[in-house]
Short mmCIF file of C-alpha atoms and ligand atoms in Angstrom, two decimals:
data_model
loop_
_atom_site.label_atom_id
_atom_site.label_comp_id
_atom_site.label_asym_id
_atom_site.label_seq_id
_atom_site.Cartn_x
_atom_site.Cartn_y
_atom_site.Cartn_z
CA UNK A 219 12.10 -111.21 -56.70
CA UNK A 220 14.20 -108.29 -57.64
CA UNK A 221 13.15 -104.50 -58.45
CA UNK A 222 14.49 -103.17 -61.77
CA UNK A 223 14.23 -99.54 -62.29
CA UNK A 224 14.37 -97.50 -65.98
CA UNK A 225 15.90 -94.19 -66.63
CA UNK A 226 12.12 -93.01 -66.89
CA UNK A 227 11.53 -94.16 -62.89
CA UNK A 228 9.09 -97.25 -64.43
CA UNK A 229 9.34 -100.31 -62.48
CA UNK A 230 8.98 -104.32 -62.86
CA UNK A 231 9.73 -107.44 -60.88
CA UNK A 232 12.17 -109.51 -62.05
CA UNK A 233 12.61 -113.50 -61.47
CA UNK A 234 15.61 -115.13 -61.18
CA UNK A 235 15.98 -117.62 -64.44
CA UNK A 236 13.83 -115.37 -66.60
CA UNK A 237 15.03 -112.71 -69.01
CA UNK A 238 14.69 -109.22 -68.04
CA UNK A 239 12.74 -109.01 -71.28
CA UNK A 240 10.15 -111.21 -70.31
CA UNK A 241 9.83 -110.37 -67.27
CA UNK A 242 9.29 -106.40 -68.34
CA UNK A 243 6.64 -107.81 -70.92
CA UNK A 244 4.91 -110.19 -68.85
CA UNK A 245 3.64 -106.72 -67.00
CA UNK A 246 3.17 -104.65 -69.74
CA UNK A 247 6.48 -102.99 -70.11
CA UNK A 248 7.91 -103.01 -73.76
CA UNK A 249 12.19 -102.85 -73.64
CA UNK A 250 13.36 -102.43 -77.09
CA UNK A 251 13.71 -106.37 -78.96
CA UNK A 252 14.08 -107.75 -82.01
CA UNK A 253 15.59 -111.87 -82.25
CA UNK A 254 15.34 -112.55 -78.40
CA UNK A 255 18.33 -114.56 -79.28
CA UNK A 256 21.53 -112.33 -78.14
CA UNK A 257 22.74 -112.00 -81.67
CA UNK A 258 21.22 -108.52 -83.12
CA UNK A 259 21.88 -106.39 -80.37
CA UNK A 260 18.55 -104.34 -80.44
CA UNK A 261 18.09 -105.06 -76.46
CA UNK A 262 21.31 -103.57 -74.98
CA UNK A 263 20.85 -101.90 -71.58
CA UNK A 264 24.15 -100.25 -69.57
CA UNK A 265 23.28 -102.09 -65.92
CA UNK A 266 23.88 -98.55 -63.52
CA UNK A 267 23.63 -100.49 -60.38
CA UNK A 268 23.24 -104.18 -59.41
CA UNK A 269 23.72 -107.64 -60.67
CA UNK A 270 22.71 -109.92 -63.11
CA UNK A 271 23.53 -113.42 -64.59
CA UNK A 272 24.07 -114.59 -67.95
CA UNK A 273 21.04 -117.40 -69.18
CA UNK A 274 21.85 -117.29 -72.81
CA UNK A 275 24.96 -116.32 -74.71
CA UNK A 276 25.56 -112.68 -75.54
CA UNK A 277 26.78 -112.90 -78.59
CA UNK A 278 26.14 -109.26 -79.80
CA UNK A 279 28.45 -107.72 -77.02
CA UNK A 280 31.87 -106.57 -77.82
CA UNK A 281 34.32 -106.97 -75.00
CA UNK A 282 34.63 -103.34 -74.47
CA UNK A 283 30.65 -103.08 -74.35
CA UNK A 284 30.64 -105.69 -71.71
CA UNK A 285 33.38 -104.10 -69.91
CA UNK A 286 31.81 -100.94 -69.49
CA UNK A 287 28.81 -102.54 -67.84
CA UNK A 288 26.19 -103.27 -70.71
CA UNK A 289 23.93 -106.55 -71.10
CA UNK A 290 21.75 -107.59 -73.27
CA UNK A 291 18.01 -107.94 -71.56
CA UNK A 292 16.79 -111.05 -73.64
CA UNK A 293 19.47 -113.05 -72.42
CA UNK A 294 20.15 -111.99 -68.71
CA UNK A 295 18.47 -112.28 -64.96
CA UNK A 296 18.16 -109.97 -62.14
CA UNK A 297 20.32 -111.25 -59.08
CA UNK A 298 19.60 -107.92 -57.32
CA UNK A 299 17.97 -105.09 -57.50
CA UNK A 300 18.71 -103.00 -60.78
CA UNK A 301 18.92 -99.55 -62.32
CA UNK A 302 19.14 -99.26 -66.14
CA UNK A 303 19.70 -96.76 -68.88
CA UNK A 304 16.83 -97.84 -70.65
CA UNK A 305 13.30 -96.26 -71.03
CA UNK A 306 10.18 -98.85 -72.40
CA UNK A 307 8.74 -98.00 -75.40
CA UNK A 308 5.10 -96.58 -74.40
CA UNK A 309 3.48 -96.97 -76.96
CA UNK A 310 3.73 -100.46 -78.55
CA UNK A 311 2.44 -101.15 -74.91
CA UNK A 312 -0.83 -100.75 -76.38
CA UNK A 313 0.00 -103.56 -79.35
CA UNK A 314 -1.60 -106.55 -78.83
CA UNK A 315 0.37 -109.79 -80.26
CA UNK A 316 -2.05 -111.94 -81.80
CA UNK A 317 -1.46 -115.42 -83.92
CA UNK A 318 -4.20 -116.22 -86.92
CA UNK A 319 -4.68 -117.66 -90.26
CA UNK A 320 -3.78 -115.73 -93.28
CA UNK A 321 -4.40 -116.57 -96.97
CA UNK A 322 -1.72 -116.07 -99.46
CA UNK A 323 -2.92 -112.99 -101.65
CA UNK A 324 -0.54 -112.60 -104.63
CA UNK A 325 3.14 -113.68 -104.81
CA UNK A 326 5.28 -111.78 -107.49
CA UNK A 327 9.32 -111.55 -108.07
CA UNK A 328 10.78 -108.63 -107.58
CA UNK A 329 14.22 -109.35 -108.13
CA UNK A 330 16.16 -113.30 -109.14
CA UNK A 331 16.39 -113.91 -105.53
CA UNK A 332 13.44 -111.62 -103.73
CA UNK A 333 9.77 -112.39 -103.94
CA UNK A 334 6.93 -109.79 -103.17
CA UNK A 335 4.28 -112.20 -100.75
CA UNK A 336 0.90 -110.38 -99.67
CA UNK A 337 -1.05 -111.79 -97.29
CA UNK A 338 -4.54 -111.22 -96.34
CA UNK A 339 -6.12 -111.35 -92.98
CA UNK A 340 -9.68 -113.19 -92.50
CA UNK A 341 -12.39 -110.15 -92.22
CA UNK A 342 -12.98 -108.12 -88.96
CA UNK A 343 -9.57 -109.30 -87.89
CA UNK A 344 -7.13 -106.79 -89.32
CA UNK A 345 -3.73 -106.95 -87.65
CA UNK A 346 -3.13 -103.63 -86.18
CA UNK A 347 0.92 -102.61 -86.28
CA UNK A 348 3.23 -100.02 -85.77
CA UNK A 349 5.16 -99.16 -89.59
CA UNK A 350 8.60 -101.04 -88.70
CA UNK A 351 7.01 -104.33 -86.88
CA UNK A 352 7.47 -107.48 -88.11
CA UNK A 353 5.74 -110.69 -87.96
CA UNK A 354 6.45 -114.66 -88.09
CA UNK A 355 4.80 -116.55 -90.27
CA UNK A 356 4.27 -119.91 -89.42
CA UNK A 357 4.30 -122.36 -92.79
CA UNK A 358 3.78 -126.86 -93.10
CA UNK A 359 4.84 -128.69 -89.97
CA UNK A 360 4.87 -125.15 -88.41
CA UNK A 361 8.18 -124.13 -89.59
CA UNK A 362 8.40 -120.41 -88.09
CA UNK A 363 10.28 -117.58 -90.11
CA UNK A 364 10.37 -113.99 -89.43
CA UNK A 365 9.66 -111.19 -92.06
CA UNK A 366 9.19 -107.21 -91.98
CA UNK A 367 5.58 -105.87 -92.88
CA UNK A 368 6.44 -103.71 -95.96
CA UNK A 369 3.35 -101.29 -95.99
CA UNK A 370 1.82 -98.93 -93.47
CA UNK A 371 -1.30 -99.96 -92.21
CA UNK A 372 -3.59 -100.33 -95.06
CA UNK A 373 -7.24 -100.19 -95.42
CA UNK A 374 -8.00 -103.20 -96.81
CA UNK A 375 -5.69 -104.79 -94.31
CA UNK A 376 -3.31 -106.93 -96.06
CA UNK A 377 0.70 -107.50 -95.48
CA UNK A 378 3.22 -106.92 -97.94
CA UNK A 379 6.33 -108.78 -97.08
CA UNK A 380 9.68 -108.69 -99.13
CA UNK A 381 11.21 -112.20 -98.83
CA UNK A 382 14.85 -113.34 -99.93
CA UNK A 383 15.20 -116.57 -101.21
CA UNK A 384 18.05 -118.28 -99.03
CA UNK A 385 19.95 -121.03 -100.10
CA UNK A 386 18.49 -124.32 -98.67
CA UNK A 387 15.98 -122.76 -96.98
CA UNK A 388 13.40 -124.42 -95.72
CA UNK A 389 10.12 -121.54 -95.80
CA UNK A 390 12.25 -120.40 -99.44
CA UNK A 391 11.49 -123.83 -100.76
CA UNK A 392 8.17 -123.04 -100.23
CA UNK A 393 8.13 -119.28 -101.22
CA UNK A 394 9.99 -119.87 -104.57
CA UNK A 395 8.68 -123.02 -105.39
CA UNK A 396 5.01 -124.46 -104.39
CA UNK A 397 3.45 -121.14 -103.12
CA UNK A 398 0.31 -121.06 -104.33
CA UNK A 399 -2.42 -117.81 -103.90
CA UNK A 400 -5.01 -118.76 -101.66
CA UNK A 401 -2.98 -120.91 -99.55
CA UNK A 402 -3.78 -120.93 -96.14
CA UNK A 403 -1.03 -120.22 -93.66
CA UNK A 404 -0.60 -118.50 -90.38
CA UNK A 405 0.80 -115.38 -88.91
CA UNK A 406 1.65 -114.22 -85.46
CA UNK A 407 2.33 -110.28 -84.69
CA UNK A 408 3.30 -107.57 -84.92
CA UNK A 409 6.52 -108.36 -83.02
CA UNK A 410 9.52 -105.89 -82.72
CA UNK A 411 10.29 -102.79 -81.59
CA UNK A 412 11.60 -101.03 -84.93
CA UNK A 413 9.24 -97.98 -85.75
CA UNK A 414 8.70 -94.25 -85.56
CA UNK A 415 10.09 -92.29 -82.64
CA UNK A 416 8.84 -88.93 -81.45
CA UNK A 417 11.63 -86.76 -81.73
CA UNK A 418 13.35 -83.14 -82.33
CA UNK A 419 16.00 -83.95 -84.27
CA UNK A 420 16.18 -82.05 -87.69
CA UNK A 421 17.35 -85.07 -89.92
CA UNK A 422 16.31 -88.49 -90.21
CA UNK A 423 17.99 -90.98 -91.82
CA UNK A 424 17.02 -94.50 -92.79
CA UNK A 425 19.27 -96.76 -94.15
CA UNK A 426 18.90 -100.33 -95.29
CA UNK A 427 20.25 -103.57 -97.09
CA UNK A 428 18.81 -105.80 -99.05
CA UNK A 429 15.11 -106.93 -97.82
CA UNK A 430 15.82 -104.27 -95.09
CA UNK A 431 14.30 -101.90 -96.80
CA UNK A 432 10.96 -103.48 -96.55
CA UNK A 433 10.51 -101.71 -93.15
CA UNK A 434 11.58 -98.40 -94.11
CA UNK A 435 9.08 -98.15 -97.06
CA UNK A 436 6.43 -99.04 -94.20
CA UNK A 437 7.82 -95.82 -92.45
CA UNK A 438 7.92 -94.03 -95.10
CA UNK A 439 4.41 -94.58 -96.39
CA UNK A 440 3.51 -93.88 -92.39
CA UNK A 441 5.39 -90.48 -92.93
CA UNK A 442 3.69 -89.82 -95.91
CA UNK A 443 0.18 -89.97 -94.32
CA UNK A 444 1.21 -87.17 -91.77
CA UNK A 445 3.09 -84.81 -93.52
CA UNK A 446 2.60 -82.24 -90.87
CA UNK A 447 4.36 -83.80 -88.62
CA UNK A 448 7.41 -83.35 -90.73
CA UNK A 449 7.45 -79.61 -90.99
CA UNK A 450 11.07 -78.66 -90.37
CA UNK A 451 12.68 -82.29 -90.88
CA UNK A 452 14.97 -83.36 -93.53
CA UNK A 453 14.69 -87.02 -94.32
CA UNK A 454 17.44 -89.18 -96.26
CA UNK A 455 16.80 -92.76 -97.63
CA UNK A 456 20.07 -95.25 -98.12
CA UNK A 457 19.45 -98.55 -100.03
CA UNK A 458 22.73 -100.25 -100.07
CA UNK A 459 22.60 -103.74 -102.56
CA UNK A 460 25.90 -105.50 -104.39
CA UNK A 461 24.33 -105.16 -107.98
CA UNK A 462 21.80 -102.93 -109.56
CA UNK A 463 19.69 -105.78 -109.47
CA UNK A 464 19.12 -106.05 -105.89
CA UNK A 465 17.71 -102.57 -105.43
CA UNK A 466 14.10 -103.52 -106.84
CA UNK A 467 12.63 -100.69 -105.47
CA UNK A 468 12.53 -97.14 -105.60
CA UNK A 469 11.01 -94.40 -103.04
CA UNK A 470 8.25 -92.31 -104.58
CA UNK A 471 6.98 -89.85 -102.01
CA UNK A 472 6.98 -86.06 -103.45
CA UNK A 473 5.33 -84.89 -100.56
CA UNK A 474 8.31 -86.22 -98.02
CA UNK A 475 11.18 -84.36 -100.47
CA UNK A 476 13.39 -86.95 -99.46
CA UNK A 477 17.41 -87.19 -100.50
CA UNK A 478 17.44 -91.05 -101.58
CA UNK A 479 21.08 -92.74 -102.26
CA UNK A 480 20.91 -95.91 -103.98
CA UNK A 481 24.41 -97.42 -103.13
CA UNK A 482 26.38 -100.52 -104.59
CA UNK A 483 29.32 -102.78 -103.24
CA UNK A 484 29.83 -104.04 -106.34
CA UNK A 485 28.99 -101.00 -109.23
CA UNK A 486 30.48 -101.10 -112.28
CA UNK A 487 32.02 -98.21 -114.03
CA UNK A 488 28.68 -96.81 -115.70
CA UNK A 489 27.05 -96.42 -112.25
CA UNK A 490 26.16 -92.49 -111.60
CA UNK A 491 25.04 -93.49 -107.92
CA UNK A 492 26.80 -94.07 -104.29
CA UNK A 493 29.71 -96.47 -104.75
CA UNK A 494 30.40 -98.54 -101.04
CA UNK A 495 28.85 -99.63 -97.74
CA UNK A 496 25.84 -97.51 -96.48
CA UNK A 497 27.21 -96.24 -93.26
CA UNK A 498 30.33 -94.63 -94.96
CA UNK A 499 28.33 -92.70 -97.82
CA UNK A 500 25.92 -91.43 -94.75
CA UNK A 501 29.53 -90.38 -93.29
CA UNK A 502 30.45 -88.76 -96.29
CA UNK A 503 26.97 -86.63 -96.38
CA UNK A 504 28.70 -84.55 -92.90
CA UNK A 505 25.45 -84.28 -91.68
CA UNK A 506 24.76 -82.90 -88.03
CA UNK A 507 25.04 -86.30 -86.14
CA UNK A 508 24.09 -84.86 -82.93
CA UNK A 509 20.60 -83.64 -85.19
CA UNK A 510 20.25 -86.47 -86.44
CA UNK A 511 17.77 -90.19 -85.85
CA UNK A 512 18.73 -92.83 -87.71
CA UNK A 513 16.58 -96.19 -88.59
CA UNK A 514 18.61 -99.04 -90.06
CA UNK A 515 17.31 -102.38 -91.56
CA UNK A 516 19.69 -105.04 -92.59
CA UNK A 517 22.42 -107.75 -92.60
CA UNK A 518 24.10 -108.12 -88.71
CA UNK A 519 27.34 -106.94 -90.65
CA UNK A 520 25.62 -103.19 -91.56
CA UNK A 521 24.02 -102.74 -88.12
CA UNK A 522 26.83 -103.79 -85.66
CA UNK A 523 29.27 -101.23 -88.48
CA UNK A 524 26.46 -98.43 -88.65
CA UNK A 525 25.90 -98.48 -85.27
CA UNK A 526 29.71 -98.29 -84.24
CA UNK A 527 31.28 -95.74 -87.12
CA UNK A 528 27.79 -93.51 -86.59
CA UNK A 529 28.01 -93.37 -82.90
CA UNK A 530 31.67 -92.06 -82.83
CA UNK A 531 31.19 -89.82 -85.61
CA UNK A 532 28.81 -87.84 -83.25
CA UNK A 533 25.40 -89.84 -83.08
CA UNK A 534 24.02 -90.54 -79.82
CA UNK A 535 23.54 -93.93 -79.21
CA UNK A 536 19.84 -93.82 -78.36
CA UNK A 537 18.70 -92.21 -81.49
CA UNK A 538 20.20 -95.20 -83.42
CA UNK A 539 17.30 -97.49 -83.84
CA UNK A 540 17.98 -100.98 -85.89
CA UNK A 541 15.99 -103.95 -86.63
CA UNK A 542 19.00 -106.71 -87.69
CA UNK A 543 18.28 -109.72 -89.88
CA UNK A 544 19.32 -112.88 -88.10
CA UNK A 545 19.50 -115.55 -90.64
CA UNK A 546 18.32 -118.93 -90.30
CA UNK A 547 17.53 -121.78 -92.49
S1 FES B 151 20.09 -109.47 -78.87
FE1 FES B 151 18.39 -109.24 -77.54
S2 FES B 151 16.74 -108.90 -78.86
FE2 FES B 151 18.37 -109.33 -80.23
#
């Protein structure tokens, strides 16, 4: 049994041949996670003293990263006693990951390829979540796929997911094809770490791609119930899509005075908006990085780039918070 230590002086036991993740949430502490896989790169830790072994292949670590000493705590073991530059996240401590039935509410297509899916939860058993969380929803033969909760918690409790069809799929068969309201399916959640952070910084920026901005509407709608916890703060929305088409969605808060950039890869001529990837028109706004939190939602490709260009352009790494969507069929 080995002692790991955070940068906040919190403790846990570790195992050998059990993930530092686990072990931390087996007694209540919550390490930042999103796939438990080693491919998003949500869970990176620099080790400050001891050892560990790999259990399952890192494959979100650059060379460099894993040169300079940092891991990734859903695939690695304690061999010693550790130290790490981590703190747990307090308060989705107090989260309690439940799996139940759902019904299917309404189903309605947003864009060619995205579907809107609401779900609703049977009565007395609302599914209390941080905005940011996602859950898995667990279809036929209990095929298991993950998806971000689109709303803020809501009072009549339901889910709003965002869901891109993906070629072959097996749960976008389903989706885009026999989903029926009233079907019965189930859910287990919230899971994730991706959601609000107390902090001082003056600007806060939330960037997405695609379906990744199912999340951010979630935070912003959580904003947008507390607007007095905003006073001073300057927040900036990025939805980054090829076409025009795939931005199906647009921000409506007046009370949040947000700066929203809708931004294409692939605009044509008449487009008045941001032209480009997301992380190099949040470059171009030369805002105070060092002021600055940002939230990003999206492909692998736009979190491993946002993370890197943003963090040498001046943003500390721990106020880059990320929620990655790993693909699967
Ligand atoms: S790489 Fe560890 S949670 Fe995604």
């Amino acid at each position: 049994m080995s002692i790991i230590t955070l940068s906040n002086h919190k403790t846990f036991t570790a195992e050998p041949d059990k993930t530092l993740l686990a072990c931390a949430k087996s007694q209540g502490i919550v390490l930042e996670y999103s796939c438990r896989t080693g491919r998003c790169g949500v869970c990176k830790a620099n080790v400050l003293q001891g050892e560990t072994e790999v259990i399952q292949p890192e494959l979100a670590l650059t060379e460099d990263e894993r040169a300079s000493g940092a891991i990734l705590t859903c695939c690695r073991a304690a061999t010693s006693d550790l130290e790490l530059d981590i703190d747990d996240l307090g308060a989705l401590a107090e989260i309690q990951i439940r799996t139940m039935p759902c019904r299917l509410d309404t189903l309605e297509r947003l864009a060619d390829d995205v579907v809107r899916v609401v779900l609703r939860t049977p009565p007395k058993s609302a599914l209390f979540f941080l905005a940011g969380q996602y859950i898995d929803v667990i279809g036929k033969e209990g095929v298991r796929r993950s998806y971000s909760i689109a709303n803020a918690v809501r009072e009549d409790a339901k889910l709003e997911l965002h869901i891109r069809q993906v070629p072959n799929g097996v749960m976008s068969q389903y989706w885009f094809g026999d989903a029926q309201p009233n079907d019965l399916l189930r859910l287990e959640g919230p899971l994730g770490t991706f959601c609000l952070r107390e902090t001082r910084t003056t600007n806060l920026v939330f960037m997405a791609t695609g379906t990744g901005i199912a999340p951010v509407k979630a935070m912003l709608e959580a904003l947008a119930a507390t607007p007095e916890s905003l006073s001073g703060k300057r927040i900036y929305v990025y939805w980054g899509g090829r076409t025009e088409a795939d931005l199906y969605w647009t921000p409506d808060f007046p009370t949040l005075g947000l700066t929203y950039r809708p931004t294409l890869s692939r605009a044509n001529a008449q487009w008045p908006g941001a032209k480009g990837y997301v992380q190099q028109v949040v470059l171009a706004e030369n805002l105070d990085l060092a002021d600055t939190s940002v939230y990003a939602c999206g492909s692998e490709a736009m979190i491993h780039a946002a993370r890197e260009v943003l963090t040498q352009a001046g943003l500390p790494l721990k106020h880059f918070h990320s929620d990655a969507f790993v693909s699967s069929n």
